[in-house]
Amino acid sequence: MRKVAIVGMGTTKFKARWLDKTYYELAFDAGKMAMEDAGINRKQIDCAVYGIYNDFFQRQYQPDAFVHDYLGLGLKPMVRVNSGGATGGSALRIGYSEVASGLYDICLVLGVEKCNDCYNYEVQTTTPEVLRAILYTADMTYDNPAGRTAASGFALAVIAHMKKYGNPTEEQMAKVSVKNHMNATKNPIAQSPKILTIEDVLNSRKIVEPFKFYDNCLYTEGSSAVILASEAVARELTDKPVWITGVGASADYVMPGNRPNIYTFESSRQAAKRAYQMAGIKDPIKELDLAELHDAFTGTEIMAYEDCFFCEEGQGGSLIDNETVMPYGELPVNLSGGLIGCGHAVGATGIMQTYEVALHLRDEAGERQLKNARRGLVQSIGGTLCTWTVCLVLERED
Amino acid sequence: MNKAEREKWYEYHSGKEGIPVEYLKRDFEDELSGKNAMDDPLEIPDKMDVIYKYSYGQQSRFFRELRENKKIYGAKCNQCSKVYCPPRATCSFCYEPTEWVPLEGTGIITACTVQYFTTSAFIKKLPFICAYIKLDGTNFIMMTNIEAKDVSQIDVGTRVKAHFREERHGAITDVYFKPIEQE
Ligand SMILES: [Zn+2]
């Protein structure tokens, strides 16, 4: 396999609603920024991988075809990837394979999602209708009719973890929310920059036991893109290549009855293990400088500390209590604000997380720049009770 | 658009998307009466919709038994003897066919949570309980709603029993569960 580098990247703002853009107009903006950042034009792109999750959001089946057209990439090969919340991570994994295999030299990996055109006229908000669109991805025969949401699926897992290990506590979850909203205040693309107290989080309205309003990410519109290149091309294009040195992925049984338990996400453990193996990482907490983890919910960020082997199984809550994951801690988690602070533009999210880590590795993260950032982890999760996980290890040149 | 044209527009969209005219008027009157500038973003009502005559395939008997006989059936693997519910025609681990076995309809909650917010389709049911239950005589768990007088009494380990709707449609929602103690 050939070495693969990120040589260009771009992202739109993550906002509740881009009223003045369609999904392919948003995608165009991110794609153009990434090409400009790499110093290339559309003609130099060899192939594209698009991460787009929900066709109901876009009000369009096969929306990738229209993104490809709008970007002026006609007649170049492309493929669309969809793995729920892990769509962005999966798109990066496929893009990596395109270049590592030697099939192509320059690959555009672009994620986009525009969910908030869905609208419930009766209650005059978007979210219930967004959730209705998402529920079509639950098993239509046995799960969908129960009215389960993504939040309730993950709530069941967090409750099972609490019962087994006594954590995360609601207070530990609130601390994660405070951290991620705070981190977002230094991220110019973030949707939810906020200074909150633990009490603000604990007193916010209940969504699904044990999650309160501020324990949840919000649905977001946005697009993020990276340009991947082979080593030879990367050397020509940039002095600051960001190397993808580890790629791990796993997809679990979607019918939870086929799993031994739900208090841990085995797909996350497998994906992290494989990514670390490939990157030669043995002690992640020491060898990683930062991580962007899929914090769709505060409780699942804490579960992710364990699933990414930052601590022993059952000890996740301690890493927020002892401030390991704070911006000034041993291993800062979600400096972007994560999904909770920056936003969850589903198909774009994994690519936004990658953008964030690469930004630190290039020393371009401005006010929130982590000193001496050399190696970072991206974790991208999707599906009922964490069906898919993709983990990427990114490293700077020296 | 003049007033008559606007009324026609409301009627057309109300019929097409099933949105009450009063909501359409509230949200679109400004636009249709020309208050927005030509270059402002233009919003429209729309709906995605497909009609089916869907086949349950090899799971068909499960739904007929629910609808006709108020019975829950599991599917037992001929090789490893594990019982699936929801049923499968083939064991996904042995790749061997399963056979139908009747179940008692009792079971235990393995995970549960209370929803206070949900999708458009379920808003009127709030708050409600989503749970994974393991039916007696099966080796797998299934997602279901639990109906209870007091949601705080529901927890992992609570014993539950199947109840059937008066009006059954041949869908998983023909059956729901209640805690045994609360009957
Ligand atoms: Zn079997």
XYZ file of C-alpha atoms and ligand atoms in Angstrom:
582
model
C 0.000 0.000 0.000
C 1.113 3.552 -0.733
C 1.287 6.331 1.869
C -1.687 8.712 1.762
C -1.702 12.368 2.843
C -4.309 15.045 3.349
C -3.067 17.856 1.100
C -6.043 20.184 1.186
C -9.184 20.767 3.181
C -12.136 23.064 3.595
C -15.365 23.333 5.526
C -18.426 25.525 5.572
C -19.739 26.826 8.847
C -21.823 24.331 10.788
C -25.208 26.030 11.213
C -28.744 25.090 12.151
C -29.927 26.180 8.730
C -28.401 27.362 5.503
C -31.560 28.903 4.120
C -29.702 30.393 1.176
C -27.979 27.195 -0.062
C -29.089 23.807 -1.356
C -27.088 20.714 -0.381
C -25.074 20.759 -3.614
C -24.371 24.476 -3.275
C -23.014 23.824 0.221
C -20.954 20.919 -1.102
C -19.569 23.151 -3.821
C -18.343 25.687 -1.255
C -16.468 23.045 0.785
C -15.063 21.354 -2.322
C -13.805 24.649 -3.743
C -12.133 25.574 -0.436
C -10.394 22.190 -0.277
C -9.126 22.481 -3.851
C -7.865 26.019 -3.229
C -6.164 24.879 -0.034
C -4.403 22.095 -1.974
C -3.508 24.478 -4.786
C -5.246 22.375 -7.425
C -8.245 22.793 -9.708
C -11.121 20.446 -10.490
C -9.337 18.979 -13.524
C -6.575 17.556 -11.296
C -9.007 15.490 -9.206
C -8.837 11.814 -10.249
C -11.847 10.520 -8.341
C -14.332 11.462 -5.627
C -15.970 9.829 -2.622
C -19.103 11.474 -1.243
C -20.425 11.012 2.268
C -24.150 11.804 2.350
C -26.413 10.148 4.879
C -30.140 10.658 4.559
C -31.914 11.043 1.227
C -35.018 12.375 2.982
C -32.965 15.279 4.390
C -31.762 16.263 0.939
C -35.232 15.581 -0.542
C -33.300 13.654 -3.173
C -32.328 10.057 -3.785
C -28.780 9.605 -5.102
C -27.818 13.185 -4.247
C -24.142 12.353 -4.931
C -24.796 12.524 -8.684
C -25.894 16.149 -8.393
C -22.980 17.128 -6.146
C -20.564 15.578 -8.651
C -22.195 17.476 -11.507
C -22.234 20.802 -9.652
C -18.530 20.456 -8.824
C -17.782 20.011 -12.533
C -16.310 16.546 -12.042
C -18.316 14.831 -14.781
C -16.781 11.654 -16.276
C -14.486 11.162 -13.285
C -15.232 8.063 -11.190
C -17.063 8.575 -7.923
C -18.947 6.637 -5.297
C -21.288 7.648 -2.502
C -20.954 6.192 0.984
C -23.626 5.982 3.673
C -22.977 4.582 7.148
C -25.321 6.725 9.255
C -23.391 8.989 11.623
C -20.163 7.285 10.513
C -20.724 8.305 6.878
C -17.879 10.856 6.910
C -15.464 8.371 8.455
C -16.445 5.695 5.952
C -15.999 8.115 3.052
C -12.464 8.846 4.271
C -11.737 5.141 4.582
C -12.826 4.495 0.993
C -10.940 7.569 -0.245
C -7.835 6.309 1.553
C -8.187 2.943 -0.220
C -8.558 4.623 -3.617
C -5.170 6.313 -3.220
C -3.317 3.703 -1.131
C -4.186 1.026 -3.678
C -2.492 2.959 -6.445
C -5.694 3.209 -8.445
C -5.779 7.035 -8.214
C -3.374 9.793 -7.146
C -5.750 12.561 -6.053
C -9.116 11.877 -4.425
C -11.716 14.363 -3.224
C -13.541 13.162 -0.098
C -16.553 15.355 0.549
C -19.366 15.101 3.085
C -22.543 17.146 3.063
C -25.836 17.143 4.894
C -28.757 19.514 4.935
C -31.343 18.181 7.367
C -33.363 21.166 8.468
C -35.486 21.531 5.359
C -37.534 18.798 7.069
C -40.254 20.648 8.967
C -43.139 19.873 11.275
C -45.806 22.480 10.509
C -47.861 21.664 13.589
C -45.161 22.288 16.217
C -43.273 24.718 13.944
C -39.849 23.131 14.400
C -37.634 20.910 12.292
C -36.301 18.297 14.740
C -39.343 16.008 15.104
C -39.523 15.718 11.323
C -35.738 15.223 11.063
C -36.123 12.381 13.569
C -38.989 10.937 11.533
C -36.706 10.847 8.487
C -34.009 9.143 10.558
C -36.426 6.546 11.898
C -36.649 5.074 8.387
C -33.129 3.784 9.035
C -34.334 1.701 12.010
C -35.519 -1.795 11.086
C -38.842 -0.978 9.398
C -40.599 -4.179 10.443
C -39.656 -4.543 14.106
C -37.964 -1.323 15.380
C -39.438 1.648 13.532
C -43.012 1.060 14.823
C -41.811 1.447 18.457
C -40.952 5.119 17.892
C -37.382 4.663 19.041
C -35.011 7.556 18.273
C -31.237 7.585 17.869
C -31.105 9.198 21.302
C -33.130 6.459 22.973
C -30.951 3.751 21.426
C -27.793 5.331 22.834
C -29.587 6.117 26.114
C -30.236 2.375 26.529
C -26.500 1.730 26.119
C -25.490 4.451 28.588
C -28.012 3.170 31.149
C -26.633 -0.360 30.721
C -23.101 1.035 31.300
C -24.261 2.927 34.412
C -25.843 -0.201 35.834
C -22.725 -2.282 35.201
C -20.017 0.191 36.274
C -21.746 2.977 38.245
C -20.775 5.585 35.662
C -21.046 7.815 33.717
C -22.920 9.785 36.356
C -25.259 12.552 35.235
C -22.744 15.021 36.631
C -19.858 13.526 34.627
C -22.024 13.741 31.506
C -22.798 17.390 32.339
C -19.053 18.097 32.597
C -18.558 16.747 29.066
C -21.331 19.032 27.837
C -19.750 22.064 29.547
C -16.332 21.172 28.047
C -17.578 20.704 24.485
C -19.791 23.806 24.457
C -16.833 25.763 25.895
C -14.380 24.388 23.295
C -16.812 25.511 20.602
C -16.462 29.136 21.713
C -12.984 29.106 20.113
C -14.101 27.433 16.881
C -15.333 29.914 14.241
C -17.356 27.264 12.368
C -19.226 25.960 15.460
C -23.012 25.991 15.776
C -23.307 25.964 19.592
C -20.582 27.968 21.329
C -21.804 28.386 24.908
C -20.517 28.985 28.406
C -22.600 26.668 30.569
C -22.469 25.478 34.161
C -22.966 21.893 35.278
C -26.295 23.016 36.779
C -27.413 24.483 33.436
C -26.942 21.059 31.888
C -28.541 19.103 34.745
C -31.541 21.459 34.775
C -32.129 21.491 31.022
C -35.259 19.701 29.856
C -35.373 15.930 29.666
C -35.071 14.404 26.211
C -34.742 10.714 26.976
C -33.672 9.242 30.293
C -30.794 9.950 31.273
C -30.096 12.631 28.611
C -31.089 16.258 29.108
C -31.194 18.825 26.322
C -27.528 19.823 26.666
C -26.394 16.160 26.668
C -27.394 15.906 22.999
C -25.789 17.154 19.831
C -27.954 19.275 17.571
C -28.736 18.536 13.953
C -26.669 20.718 11.716
C -26.274 21.723 8.096
C -22.827 21.911 6.574
C -20.250 20.443 4.268
C -16.599 19.493 4.786
C -14.040 18.217 2.304
C -10.467 16.963 2.171
C -8.177 16.194 -0.745
C -6.181 12.974 -0.378
C -3.016 12.380 -2.398
C -0.295 9.812 -2.890
C 3.129 10.526 -1.376
C 4.711 11.639 -4.655
C 1.888 14.082 -5.393
C 1.729 15.279 -1.777
C 5.440 16.200 -1.861
C 4.807 18.383 -4.914
C 1.718 20.075 -3.504
C 2.481 20.911 0.114
C 5.096 21.408 2.827
C 2.571 20.376 5.457
C 1.149 17.000 4.471
C -0.964 15.295 7.141
C -0.437 11.537 6.847
C -3.184 9.019 7.450
C -1.179 6.349 9.285
C -3.978 4.254 10.746
C -7.391 3.207 9.432
C -9.685 0.875 11.355
C -13.327 0.005 10.789
C -15.930 -2.409 12.077
C -19.660 -2.914 11.628
C -21.541 -4.659 14.430
C -24.742 -6.688 14.391
C -27.562 -4.199 13.904
C -30.116 -6.386 15.675
C -28.913 -5.899 19.254
C -30.183 -9.362 20.146
C -27.193 -10.679 18.245
C -24.726 -8.936 20.563
C -23.443 -10.235 23.894
C -24.104 -6.893 25.639
C -24.886 -3.219 24.964
C -22.765 -1.538 27.676
C -19.755 -1.484 25.381
C -19.496 -0.884 21.640
C -17.446 -3.726 20.220
C -17.319 -2.104 16.760
C -15.581 0.902 18.338
C -13.073 -1.312 20.137
C -12.285 -3.257 16.967
C -11.930 -0.108 14.842
C -9.604 1.556 17.376
C -7.531 -1.601 17.812
C -7.001 -1.945 14.071
C -6.142 1.751 13.585
C -3.626 1.644 16.453
C -2.071 -1.559 15.107
C -1.580 -0.015 11.709
C -0.111 3.196 13.171
C 2.084 1.275 15.625
C 0.382 2.789 18.685
C 0.638 0.735 21.883
C -0.313 3.233 24.598
C -2.885 5.588 23.047
C -3.144 8.009 25.974
C 0.617 8.638 25.834
C 1.131 8.406 22.081
C -1.845 10.518 20.948
C -1.844 14.299 21.391
C -5.528 14.955 20.663
C -8.706 13.131 19.701
C -11.985 14.020 18.043
C -14.518 11.475 19.310
C -18.121 11.027 18.149
C -19.949 12.775 21.023
C -23.493 12.578 19.662
C -24.351 12.331 23.370
C -22.234 13.180 26.419
C -22.597 9.656 27.791
C -21.322 8.080 24.601
C -18.230 10.344 24.592
C -17.422 8.842 27.996
C -18.022 5.327 26.657
C -15.714 6.208 23.741
C -12.811 6.931 26.167
C -12.993 3.247 27.057
C -13.678 1.937 23.573
C -10.618 3.865 22.282
C -8.528 2.372 25.132
C -7.767 5.679 26.877
C -8.591 3.831 30.118
C -9.773 0.459 31.423
C -13.301 -0.718 30.679
C -15.703 0.873 33.164
C -13.366 3.764 34.052
C -14.539 6.273 31.407
C -16.100 8.719 33.861
C -12.790 9.233 35.650
C -11.165 10.875 32.592
C -13.530 13.837 32.725
C -13.309 14.051 36.537
C -9.484 14.124 36.494
C -9.480 16.551 33.521
C -7.417 14.290 31.225
C -9.687 15.209 28.302
C -9.803 18.970 28.942
C -7.990 21.277 26.474
C -5.131 21.557 28.996
C -5.232 17.841 29.932
C -3.045 14.949 28.895
C -5.266 14.031 25.935
C -7.680 16.804 24.894
C -10.907 15.436 23.395
C -13.060 17.424 20.973
C -11.194 20.704 20.764
C -13.558 21.558 17.893
C -16.464 21.374 20.333
C -17.345 17.982 18.908
C -20.817 17.159 17.694
C -22.291 18.790 20.801
C -20.468 22.107 20.385
C -19.604 22.279 16.696
C -22.628 20.382 15.392
C -23.613 17.146 13.679
C -23.968 17.581 9.923
C -24.141 13.817 9.595
C -22.375 13.036 6.298
C -19.911 15.891 6.877
C -19.231 15.224 10.566
C -16.422 12.664 10.259
C -14.727 14.910 7.717
C -15.128 17.982 9.954
C -13.489 15.990 12.796
C -10.622 15.064 10.466
C -10.337 18.697 9.356
C -10.048 19.712 13.029
C -7.261 17.249 13.850
C -5.386 18.113 10.632
C -5.709 21.825 11.441
C -3.889 21.276 14.759
C -1.262 19.097 13.072
C -0.653 21.939 10.591
C -0.451 24.509 13.411
C -3.354 26.427 11.899
C -6.017 26.095 14.608
C -5.713 29.714 15.758
C -7.004 30.490 19.239
C -7.552 26.850 20.125
C -4.234 25.560 18.692
C -2.822 22.695 20.735
C 0.934 23.062 21.281
C 3.172 20.361 19.781
C 0.319 18.454 18.185
C 1.945 15.612 16.253
C -0.563 12.791 16.218
C -4.342 12.638 16.597
C -7.275 10.257 16.500
C -10.614 10.620 14.731
C -13.525 8.394 15.744
C -16.654 8.299 13.584
C -19.728 6.379 14.787
C -23.073 5.634 13.196
C -26.209 3.547 13.359
C -28.422 1.904 15.945
C -26.364 1.364 19.102
C -23.141 2.063 17.225
C -23.459 -0.183 14.192
C -20.472 1.334 12.385
C -17.231 2.743 13.728
C -14.326 4.119 11.706
C -11.102 5.270 13.403
C -8.321 7.216 11.713
C -4.883 8.107 13.025
C -3.423 11.299 11.544
C 0.207 12.429 11.867
C 2.257 15.425 10.884
C 5.447 15.139 8.863
C 8.246 15.386 11.443
C -50.273 36.458 -6.535
C -53.748 37.910 -5.974
C -56.056 36.616 -3.237
C -57.855 34.103 -5.445
C -54.564 32.710 -6.741
C -53.264 32.393 -3.208
C -56.348 30.459 -2.069
C -55.875 28.064 -4.996
C -52.212 27.633 -4.036
C -53.180 26.776 -0.414
C -55.791 24.281 -1.542
C -53.403 22.635 -3.994
C -50.609 22.191 -1.438
C -52.928 21.190 1.366
C -54.222 18.385 -0.853
C -50.803 17.395 -2.123
C -48.834 17.404 1.157
C -51.654 17.006 3.668
C -50.750 20.227 5.497
C -53.731 22.124 6.982
C -54.472 25.381 5.102
C -54.148 27.459 8.301
C -50.484 26.385 8.670
C -49.765 27.116 5.035
C -51.300 30.579 5.390
C -49.257 31.260 8.503
C -45.982 30.250 6.842
C -46.443 31.373 3.228
C -48.782 34.392 3.220
C -45.872 36.862 3.271
C -44.164 35.122 0.386
C -47.260 34.753 -1.771
C -48.396 38.317 -1.239
C -45.071 39.573 -2.543
C -43.420 40.717 0.697
C -40.103 38.944 -0.006
C -37.510 40.244 -2.434
C -36.928 38.467 -5.740
C -33.478 37.191 -4.612
C -34.537 36.022 -1.117
C -34.419 32.254 -0.564
C -37.748 30.763 -1.657
C -39.231 27.965 0.486
C -41.876 25.532 -0.739
C -43.932 22.801 0.950
C -43.142 19.282 -0.267
C -43.404 15.647 0.771
C -41.689 12.385 -0.219
C -44.081 9.475 -0.450
C -44.120 5.875 -1.712
C -47.003 3.387 -1.486
C -46.247 -0.313 -0.957
C -47.764 -3.752 -1.135
C -44.968 -5.140 0.995
C -44.227 -8.866 1.435
C -43.049 -10.192 4.787
C -41.400 -13.078 2.937
C -40.407 -15.956 5.204
C -41.596 -14.040 8.281
C -45.216 -13.986 7.050
C -46.509 -16.613 9.485
C -45.255 -14.591 12.466
C -47.551 -11.701 11.514
C -50.556 -13.919 10.618
C -50.275 -15.603 14.026
C -50.253 -12.188 15.705
C -53.218 -10.911 13.721
C -55.396 -14.049 13.588
C -54.493 -15.980 16.756
C -52.917 -13.464 19.160
C -49.890 -15.746 19.352
C -46.194 -14.924 19.281
C -43.984 -17.372 17.431
C -40.231 -17.727 17.597
C -37.932 -19.396 15.069
C -35.728 -22.197 16.371
C -32.472 -23.141 14.640
C -32.357 -26.843 13.726
C -28.646 -26.984 14.508
C -27.782 -24.751 17.500
C -31.346 -24.728 18.951
C -31.250 -20.966 19.552
C -34.694 -19.355 19.276
C -35.034 -16.064 17.389
C -37.712 -13.491 18.084
C -37.937 -11.411 15.889
C -37.906 -14.576 13.769
C -35.535 -15.534 10.928
C -35.999 -18.289 8.341
C -32.293 -19.103 8.541
C -29.940 -19.062 11.518
C -27.385 -16.351 10.756
C -24.673 -18.238 12.641
C -25.214 -21.852 11.467
C -26.715 -21.055 8.037
C -29.320 -23.750 8.765
C -33.117 -23.384 8.447
C -35.230 -22.611 11.516
C -38.634 -23.989 12.499
C -41.590 -22.179 14.099
C -42.120 -22.580 17.854
C -44.972 -20.980 19.861
C -43.895 -18.708 22.735
C -45.645 -18.007 26.053
C -45.608 -14.244 25.521
C -43.874 -13.543 28.827
C -40.393 -12.121 29.206
C -38.017 -9.806 31.021
C -36.804 -6.246 30.378
C -33.080 -6.180 29.589
C -32.839 -2.388 28.993
C -35.367 0.440 29.096
C -35.671 4.202 28.898
C -38.385 6.868 28.968
C -38.721 9.145 25.958
C -39.770 12.760 26.532
C -39.084 13.911 22.967
C -39.556 12.054 19.719
C -40.368 12.092 16.035
C -43.361 13.797 14.427
C -45.110 10.452 14.090
C -45.021 9.678 17.827
C -45.289 13.093 19.517
C -48.843 12.487 20.747
C -47.740 9.362 22.667
C -45.183 11.199 24.892
C -43.870 10.266 27.383
C -43.486 6.575 26.513
C -41.158 3.681 27.273
C -38.849 2.008 24.792
C -37.345 -1.235 26.007
C -35.401 -4.255 24.900
C -37.070 -7.398 26.193
C -36.023 -11.031 26.138
C -39.037 -13.285 25.687
C -39.048 -16.523 27.673
C -37.856 -19.406 25.525
C -35.797 -17.159 23.211
C -32.100 -16.297 23.012
C -32.373 -12.800 21.541
C -33.813 -9.423 22.528
C -36.426 -7.311 20.757
C -37.392 -3.625 20.829
C -40.877 -2.869 22.103
C -43.026 -0.311 23.930
C -44.031 -1.011 27.519
C -47.360 0.374 28.708
C -47.427 1.060 32.443
C -49.478 3.152 34.865
C -46.302 4.446 36.501
C -43.211 4.661 34.292
C -40.933 4.838 37.348
C -41.801 1.238 38.232
C -40.258 -0.092 35.055
C -36.660 -1.241 35.225
C -34.215 -3.833 34.022
C -35.409 -7.184 35.320
C -39.118 -6.251 35.349
C -41.228 -9.218 34.176
C -43.608 -8.386 31.330
C -46.438 -10.090 29.483
C -47.790 -9.685 25.958
C -51.138 -7.986 25.363
C -52.849 -7.747 22.006
C -54.707 -4.825 20.469
C -58.431 -5.179 19.810
C -57.848 -4.028 16.258
C -54.883 -5.858 14.723
C -53.219 -5.034 11.411
C -50.594 -7.730 10.952
C -47.800 -5.516 12.298
C -45.439 -5.776 15.268
C -47.526 -3.117 17.027
C -50.430 -5.630 17.242
C -48.655 -6.727 20.421
C -47.481 -4.584 23.334
C -46.220 -5.418 26.799
C -47.245 -4.613 30.361
C -45.491 -5.408 33.635
C -46.968 -8.592 35.119
C -47.311 -7.099 38.650
C -49.422 -4.221 37.363
C -52.167 -6.339 35.844
Zn -28.019 -21.898 14.596
